[in-house]
C-alpha positions as CSV (number, residue, x, y, z in Angstrom):
1,N,-13.5,263.4,52.3
2,W,-14.2,264.1,48.7
3,Q,-16.2,267.2,49.8
4,E,-12.8,268.8,50.7
5,V,-11.9,268.8,47.0
6,G,-15.3,269.8,45.5
7,G,-16.9,266.3,45.4
8,P,-19.8,264.7,47.4
9,D,-19.7,264.2,51.1
10,V,-18.1,260.7,50.8
11,E,-15.1,259.2,52.5
12,I,-12.1,258.8,50.2
13,V,-11.1,255.1,50.1
14,P,-7.6,254.7,48.5
15,H,-6.8,251.4,46.7
16,G,-3.3,250.3,45.6
17,R,-1.1,247.4,45.0
18,R,1.6,246.3,47.4
19,V,4.9,247.9,46.5
20,Q,6.6,244.6,46.1
21,D,3.9,243.3,43.7
22,A,4.1,245.9,40.9
23,G,6.5,248.3,39.2
24,T,3.9,251.0,39.1
25,S,3.5,250.9,42.8
26,E,7.2,251.1,43.4
27,F,7.5,254.0,41.1
28,F,4.5,255.8,42.7
29,V,6.0,255.5,46.2
30,E,9.4,256.8,44.9
31,A,8.1,259.6,42.7
32,V,5.1,260.8,44.7
33,L,5.5,259.8,48.3
34,G,9.3,260.2,48.5
35,D,10.4,258.9,51.9
36,A,6.8,258.3,53.1
37,Q,5.0,254.9,52.8
38,L,1.4,254.1,51.8
39,G,-0.9,254.8,54.7
40,P,-2.7,252.1,56.8
41,N,-6.0,253.1,55.2
42,V,-5.0,251.8,51.7
43,Q,-7.1,248.9,50.6
44,F,-4.7,246.5,48.7
45,V,-5.9,244.9,45.5
46,A,-4.2,242.1,43.5
47,S,-4.3,243.7,40.1
48,T,-5.1,246.9,38.2
49,T,-8.3,245.2,36.9
50,E,-9.4,244.8,40.5
51,G,-8.5,248.4,41.3
52,I,-10.5,249.7,38.3
53,R,-13.5,247.6,39.4
54,Q,-13.3,249.0,42.9
55,V,-13.3,252.6,41.6
56,A,-16.1,251.8,39.2
57,T,-18.4,250.3,41.8
58,D,-17.5,252.2,45.1
59,L,-18.3,255.9,45.0
60,G,-15.5,257.0,47.3
61,S,-12.7,254.9,45.8
62,I,-9.6,256.1,44.1
63,Y,-6.7,254.1,42.5
64,Y,-3.5,254.9,40.7
65,A,-2.2,253.1,37.6
66,S,-0.3,253.7,34.4
67,A,-2.3,256.1,32.2
68,P,-2.6,253.7,29.2
69,E,-4.4,251.2,31.4
70,I,-6.9,253.7,32.6
71,V,-7.6,256.4,30.0
72,G,-9.7,254.3,27.7
73,Q,-11.8,252.7,30.4
74,C,-15.5,253.5,30.4
75,G,-16.3,253.0,34.1
76,V,-13.7,255.3,35.7
77,R,-12.5,258.8,35.2
78,P,-8.8,259.6,35.2
79,L,-7.9,262.7,37.1
80,P,-5.8,265.6,35.7
81,L,-2.7,266.2,37.8
82,A,-0.5,269.3,38.5
83,R,2.9,270.0,39.9
84,E,2.8,272.2,43.0
85,G,1.5,275.6,41.8
86,G,1.2,274.5,38.2
87,E,-1.7,273.9,35.8
88,F,-3.6,270.6,35.8
89,V,-2.8,268.4,32.8
90,P,-5.3,265.6,31.9
91,P,-3.9,262.2,31.0
92,Y,-6.5,262.1,28.2
93,V,-7.0,264.3,25.1
94,S,-9.5,267.0,25.8
95,P,-12.4,267.3,25.7
96,Y,-13.2,264.4,28.0
97,V,-15.5,261.7,26.6
98,K,-18.3,261.1,29.2
99,S,-18.9,257.5,30.3
100,S,-22.4,257.8,28.7
101,E,-20.7,258.0,25.3
102,C,-18.4,255.1,25.9
103,P,-17.6,252.6,24.4
104,R,-18.8,254.1,21.2
105,Y,-16.2,256.9,21.8
106,R,-13.3,256.5,24.1
107,N,-10.8,258.8,25.7
108,Q,-7.4,258.8,24.0
109,L,-4.1,259.0,25.8
110,N,-2.6,262.5,26.0
111,A,0.6,261.2,24.5
112,E,2.0,264.7,23.6
113,Q,1.8,265.8,27.2
114,F,3.6,262.7,28.4
115,Q,6.3,262.9,25.8
116,N,7.0,266.6,26.3
117,G,7.1,266.3,30.1
118,E,4.1,268.5,30.8
119,Y,2.3,265.6,32.6
120,P,3.7,265.7,36.1
121,I,4.3,262.0,36.7
122,T,6.1,260.1,33.9
123,R,8.7,257.3,33.6
124,E,10.5,255.7,30.7
125,L,9.9,252.2,29.6
126,F,12.7,250.1,28.2
127,V,12.2,247.1,26.0
128,I,15.2,244.8,25.7
129,V,15.1,242.5,22.6
130,K,17.2,239.5,22.2
131,Q,19.1,239.9,18.9
132,N,19.6,236.4,17.6
133,G,17.9,236.4,14.2
134,E,15.3,233.9,15.5
135,L,11.7,233.9,16.8
136,E,12.6,235.6,20.1
137,E,13.9,238.6,18.2
138,D,10.9,238.7,15.9
139,V,8.5,238.6,18.9
140,G,10.5,241.3,20.8
141,V,10.5,243.7,17.8
142,A,6.8,243.1,17.3
143,Y,6.1,243.8,21.0
144,A,8.2,247.0,20.9
145,N,6.3,248.1,17.8
146,I,3.0,247.6,19.5
147,L,4.1,249.7,22.5
148,L,5.3,252.4,20.1
149,G,1.9,252.4,18.4
150,M,0.2,252.8,21.8
151,S,2.3,255.9,22.6
152,H,1.2,257.6,19.4
153,Q,-2.5,257.2,19.7
């Protein structure tokens, strides 16, 4: 119940993607749950978009996803996380932009905390570019540059 962590008296309804359907789900199970599996109460969704919609419309819902997919959203609030006994680190740059101010202003990814390892759950992303001097290489380099731009917001 959310009341147990300072929220309203509402049942917590976890949402997630099936482990075999998404890399983030596989990473979450490995990094957070260790040997455990997702519980039988998890409501499975087909996509992150659906997970965000569930959280935005159902008061008790919670969902996990990659921070860049969530931080700039207006209808949901990403939660700060902490290592056991550590300080909570927000995935967004403080101060938090309230949903009433969004989309005029949006929360920005806390890239520094991800890059320096202070955010408790991170993983590296590798982009492999075919080097053939043709269109595939140009597209791959452009894509990598877009991703690098996202991490420096």
